[in-house]
Short mmCIF file of C-alpha atoms in Angstrom, two decimals:
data_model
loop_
_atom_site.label_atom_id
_atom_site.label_comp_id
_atom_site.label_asym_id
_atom_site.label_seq_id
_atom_site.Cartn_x
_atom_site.Cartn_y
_atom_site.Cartn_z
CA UNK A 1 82.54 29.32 28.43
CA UNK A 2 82.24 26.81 31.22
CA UNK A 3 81.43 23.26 30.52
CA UNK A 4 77.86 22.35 32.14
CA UNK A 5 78.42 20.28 35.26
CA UNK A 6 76.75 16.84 34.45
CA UNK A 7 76.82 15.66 38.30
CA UNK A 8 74.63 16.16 41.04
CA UNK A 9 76.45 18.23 44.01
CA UNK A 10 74.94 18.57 47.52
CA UNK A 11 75.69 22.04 49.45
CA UNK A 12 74.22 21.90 52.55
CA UNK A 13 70.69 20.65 52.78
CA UNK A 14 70.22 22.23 49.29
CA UNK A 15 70.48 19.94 45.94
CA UNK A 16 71.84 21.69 42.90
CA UNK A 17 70.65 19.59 39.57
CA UNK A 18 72.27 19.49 36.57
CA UNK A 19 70.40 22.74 34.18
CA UNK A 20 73.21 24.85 34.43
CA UNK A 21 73.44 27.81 32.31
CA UNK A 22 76.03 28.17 29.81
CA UNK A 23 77.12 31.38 31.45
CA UNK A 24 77.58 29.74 35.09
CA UNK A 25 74.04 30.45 36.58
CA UNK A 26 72.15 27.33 38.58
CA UNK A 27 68.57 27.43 39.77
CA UNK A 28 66.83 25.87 41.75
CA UNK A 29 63.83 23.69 40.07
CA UNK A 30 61.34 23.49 42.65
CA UNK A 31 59.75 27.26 41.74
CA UNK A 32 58.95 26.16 38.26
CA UNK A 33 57.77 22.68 39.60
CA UNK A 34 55.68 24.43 42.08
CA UNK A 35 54.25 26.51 39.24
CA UNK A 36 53.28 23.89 37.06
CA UNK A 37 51.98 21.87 40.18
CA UNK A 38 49.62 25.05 40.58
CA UNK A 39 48.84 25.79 37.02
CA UNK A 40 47.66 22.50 36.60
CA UNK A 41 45.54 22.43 39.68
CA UNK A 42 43.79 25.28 38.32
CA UNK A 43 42.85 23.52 35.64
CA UNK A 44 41.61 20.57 37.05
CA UNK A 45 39.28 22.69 39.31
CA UNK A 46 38.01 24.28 36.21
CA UNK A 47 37.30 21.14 34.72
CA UNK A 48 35.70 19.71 37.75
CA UNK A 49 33.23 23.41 37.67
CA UNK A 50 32.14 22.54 34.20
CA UNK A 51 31.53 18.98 35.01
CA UNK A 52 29.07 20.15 37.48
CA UNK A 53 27.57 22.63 35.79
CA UNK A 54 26.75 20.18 33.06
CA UNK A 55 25.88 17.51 35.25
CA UNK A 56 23.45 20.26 37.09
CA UNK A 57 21.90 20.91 33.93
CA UNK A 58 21.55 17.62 32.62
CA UNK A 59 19.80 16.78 36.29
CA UNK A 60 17.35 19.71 36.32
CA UNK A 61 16.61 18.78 32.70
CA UNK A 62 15.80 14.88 33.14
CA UNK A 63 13.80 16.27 36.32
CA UNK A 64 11.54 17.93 34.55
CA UNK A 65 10.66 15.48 32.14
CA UNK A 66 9.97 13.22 34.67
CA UNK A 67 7.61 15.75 36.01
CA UNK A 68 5.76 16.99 32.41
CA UNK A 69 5.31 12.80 31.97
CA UNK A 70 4.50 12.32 35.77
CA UNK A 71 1.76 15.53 34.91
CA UNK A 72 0.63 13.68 31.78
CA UNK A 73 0.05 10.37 33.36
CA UNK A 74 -2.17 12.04 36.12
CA UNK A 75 -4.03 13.92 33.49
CA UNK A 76 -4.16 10.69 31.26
CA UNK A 77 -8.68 10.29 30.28
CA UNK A 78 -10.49 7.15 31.19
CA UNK A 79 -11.08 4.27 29.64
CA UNK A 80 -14.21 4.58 29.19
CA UNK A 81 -13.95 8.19 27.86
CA UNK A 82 -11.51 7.03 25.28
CA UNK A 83 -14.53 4.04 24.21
CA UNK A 84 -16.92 7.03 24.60
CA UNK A 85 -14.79 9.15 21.79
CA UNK A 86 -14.22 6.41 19.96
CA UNK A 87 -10.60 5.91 20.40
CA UNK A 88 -10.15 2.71 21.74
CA UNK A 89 -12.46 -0.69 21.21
CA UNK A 90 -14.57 -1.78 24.21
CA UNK A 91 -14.00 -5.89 24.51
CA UNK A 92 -17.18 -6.40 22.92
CA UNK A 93 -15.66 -4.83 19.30
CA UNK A 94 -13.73 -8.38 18.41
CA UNK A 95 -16.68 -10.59 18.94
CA UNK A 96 -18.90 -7.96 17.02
CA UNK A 97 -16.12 -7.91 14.51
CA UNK A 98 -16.36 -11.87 14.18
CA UNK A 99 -19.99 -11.90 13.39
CA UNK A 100 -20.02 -9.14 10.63
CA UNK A 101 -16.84 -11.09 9.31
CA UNK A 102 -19.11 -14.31 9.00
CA UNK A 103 -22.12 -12.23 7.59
CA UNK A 104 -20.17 -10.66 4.77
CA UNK A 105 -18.30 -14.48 4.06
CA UNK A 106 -21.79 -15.77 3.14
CA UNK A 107 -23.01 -13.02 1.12
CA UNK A 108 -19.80 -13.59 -0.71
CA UNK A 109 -20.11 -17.94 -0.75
CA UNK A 110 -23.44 -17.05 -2.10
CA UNK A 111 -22.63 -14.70 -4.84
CA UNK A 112 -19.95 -16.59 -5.89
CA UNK A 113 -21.92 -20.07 -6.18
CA UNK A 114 -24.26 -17.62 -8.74
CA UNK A 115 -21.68 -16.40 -10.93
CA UNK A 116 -21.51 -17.73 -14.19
CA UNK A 117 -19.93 -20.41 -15.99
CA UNK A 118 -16.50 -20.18 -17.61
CA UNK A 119 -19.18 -21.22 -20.74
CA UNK A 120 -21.52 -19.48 -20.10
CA UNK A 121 -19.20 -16.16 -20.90
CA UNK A 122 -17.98 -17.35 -23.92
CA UNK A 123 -21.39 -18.21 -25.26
CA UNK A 124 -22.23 -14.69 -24.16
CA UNK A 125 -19.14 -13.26 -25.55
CA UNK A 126 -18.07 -11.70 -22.20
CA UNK A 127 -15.02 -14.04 -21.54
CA UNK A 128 -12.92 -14.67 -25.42
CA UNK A 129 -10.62 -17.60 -25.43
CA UNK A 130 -6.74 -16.18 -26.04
CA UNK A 131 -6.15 -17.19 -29.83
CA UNK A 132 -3.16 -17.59 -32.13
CA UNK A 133 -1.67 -15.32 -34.76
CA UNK A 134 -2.67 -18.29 -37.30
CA UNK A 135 -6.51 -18.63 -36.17
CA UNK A 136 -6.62 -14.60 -35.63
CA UNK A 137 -5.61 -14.60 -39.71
CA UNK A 138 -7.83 -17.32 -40.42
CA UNK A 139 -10.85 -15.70 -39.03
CA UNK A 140 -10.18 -12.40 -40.23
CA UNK A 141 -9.63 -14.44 -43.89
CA UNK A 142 -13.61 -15.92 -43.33
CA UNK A 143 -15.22 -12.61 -42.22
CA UNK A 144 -13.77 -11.01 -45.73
CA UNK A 145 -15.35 -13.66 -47.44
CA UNK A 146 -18.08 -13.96 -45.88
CA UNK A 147 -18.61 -9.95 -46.49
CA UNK A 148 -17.55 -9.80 -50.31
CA UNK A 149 -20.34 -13.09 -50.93
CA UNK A 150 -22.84 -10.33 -49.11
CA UNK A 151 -21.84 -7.66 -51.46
CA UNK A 152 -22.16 -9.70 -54.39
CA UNK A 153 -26.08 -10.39 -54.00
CA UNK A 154 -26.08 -6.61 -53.58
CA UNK A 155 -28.97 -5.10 -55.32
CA UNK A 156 -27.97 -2.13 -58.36
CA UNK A 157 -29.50 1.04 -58.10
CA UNK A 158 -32.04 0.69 -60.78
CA UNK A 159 -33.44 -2.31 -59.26
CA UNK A 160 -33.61 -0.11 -55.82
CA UNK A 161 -35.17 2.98 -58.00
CA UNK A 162 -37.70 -0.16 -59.18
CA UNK A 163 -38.80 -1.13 -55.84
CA UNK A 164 -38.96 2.66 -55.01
CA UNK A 165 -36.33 2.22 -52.24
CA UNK A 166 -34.27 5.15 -53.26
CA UNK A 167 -34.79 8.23 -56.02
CA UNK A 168 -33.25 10.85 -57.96
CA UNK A 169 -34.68 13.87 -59.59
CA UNK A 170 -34.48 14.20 -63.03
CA UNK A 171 -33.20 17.77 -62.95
CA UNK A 172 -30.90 19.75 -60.00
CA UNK A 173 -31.08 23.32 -60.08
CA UNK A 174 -28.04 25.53 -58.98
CA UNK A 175 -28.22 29.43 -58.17
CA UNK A 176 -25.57 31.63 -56.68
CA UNK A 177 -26.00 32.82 -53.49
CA UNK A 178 -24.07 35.64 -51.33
CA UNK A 179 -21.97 35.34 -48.56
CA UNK A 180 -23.64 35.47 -45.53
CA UNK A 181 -22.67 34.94 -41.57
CA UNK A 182 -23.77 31.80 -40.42
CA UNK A 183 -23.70 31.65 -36.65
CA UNK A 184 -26.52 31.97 -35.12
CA UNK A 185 -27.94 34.88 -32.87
CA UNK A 186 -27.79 35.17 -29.16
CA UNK A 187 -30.75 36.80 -28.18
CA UNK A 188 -30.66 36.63 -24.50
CA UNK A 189 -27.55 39.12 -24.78
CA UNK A 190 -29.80 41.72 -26.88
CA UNK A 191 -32.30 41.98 -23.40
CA UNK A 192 -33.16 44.88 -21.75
CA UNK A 193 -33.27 45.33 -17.82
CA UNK A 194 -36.96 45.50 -18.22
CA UNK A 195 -37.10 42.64 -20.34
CA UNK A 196 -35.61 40.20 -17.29
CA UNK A 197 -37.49 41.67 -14.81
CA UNK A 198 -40.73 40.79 -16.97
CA UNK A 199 -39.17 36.99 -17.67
CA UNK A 200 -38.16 37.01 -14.08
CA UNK A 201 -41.94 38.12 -13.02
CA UNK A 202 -43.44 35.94 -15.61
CA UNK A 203 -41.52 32.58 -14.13
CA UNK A 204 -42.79 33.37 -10.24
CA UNK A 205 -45.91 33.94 -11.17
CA UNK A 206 -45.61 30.59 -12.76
CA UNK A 207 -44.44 28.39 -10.12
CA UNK A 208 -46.46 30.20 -7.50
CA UNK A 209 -49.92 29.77 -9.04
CA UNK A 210 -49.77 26.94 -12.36
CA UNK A 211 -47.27 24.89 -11.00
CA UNK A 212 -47.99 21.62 -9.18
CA UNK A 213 -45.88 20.90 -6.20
CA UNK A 214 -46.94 19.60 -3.17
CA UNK A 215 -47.65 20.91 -0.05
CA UNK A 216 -44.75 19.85 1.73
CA UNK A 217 -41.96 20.87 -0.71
CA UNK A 218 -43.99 23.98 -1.19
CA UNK A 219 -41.02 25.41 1.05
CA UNK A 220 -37.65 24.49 -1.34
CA UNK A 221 -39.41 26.23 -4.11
CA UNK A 222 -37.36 28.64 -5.58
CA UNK A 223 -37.87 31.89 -6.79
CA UNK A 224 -36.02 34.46 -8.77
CA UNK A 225 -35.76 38.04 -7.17
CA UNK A 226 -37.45 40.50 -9.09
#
């Protein structure tokens, strides 16, 4: 084996580098440089296509928006079609505005120099002052009192049997009975065809002749078909 030759030699107008083969063999470099020199300028052309391609897309696109708004702007109502349909305010709305704005502020001033007093609702029991635990148990404490004194001057029942306010036979009489079913009947289910033609008949002749309606609302009567 041959020891790589680490200089650079010159034969001729040829230069030999220094990738030698182990087994004696030198070639030349400018192939593979030429290769790579071409591989690569394949691939910047191909990178350069899709560039192009995307910025042709990207163009056409932004194009036609510009058209679809340009087409929208052109097409774009009135303004006085959009006041027309209600979808705009004329300049007349604000000053309009202002004077229902002041109209409804003095019905309000006015109503609320009429409401009532703060004492006015407690005298009517509308508006109850908050209260303590201590003067919520003292109340409650005069209301039983005030109740049990009322019971007290209660009169007894002889005294109400006396005045004839309340009375009690001398005798009550108890007597078996059977079980029986105590809902009550539908009759309208037990009805014959006949039967609601006749009730149906019976209720237009009714309206149409006995009852009073006037002449004008003759017309929204209704009647059942027979």
């Amino acid at each position: 084996m041959e020891t790589p030759n680490r200089g650079i030699g010159f034969s001729g107008d040829t230069v030999i580098t220094q990738s030698a083969q182990c087994n004696g063999d030198i070639h030349n470099n400018d192939s593979d440089l030429s290769d790579y020199e071409n591989n690569r300028n394949d691939d910047d052309d191909d990178d350069d296509s899709d560039d192009d391609a995307s910025y042709n897309k990207s163009f056409a696109a932004k194009v036609k928006r510009n058209d679809s708004l340009a087409f929208k702007l052109n097409n774009r109502p009135e303004k006085t079609s959009l006041v027309d349909r209600n979808i705009i305010q004329n300049s007349s709305y604000d000053t309009d505005f202002k004077a229902r704005r002041e109209i409804v502020g003095t019905s309000l001033v006015r109503r609320l120099s009429q409401r009532p007093s703060k004492e006015e609702l407690q005298e009517r029991n509308i508006y109850r002052v908050p209260k303590s635990d201590e003067e919520k148990q003292k109340e409650k404490e005069e209301t039983k009192t005030k109740l049990v004194r009322k019971l007290s001057f209660r009169p007894t029942v002889e005294e109400l049997r006396r005045r004839n306010i309340i009375g009690f036979n001398e005798y009550v009489e108890v007597v078996d009975a059977a079980e029986y079913d105590r809902r009550a009947d539908k009759p309208w289910t037990k009805l014959t065809p006949q039967d609601k033609a006749m009730i149906r008949k019976e209720l237009n002749d009714f309206k149409s002749e006995e009852m009073a309606v006037h002449a004008e609302s003759r017309k929204f009567t209704r009647f059942h078909r027979p």
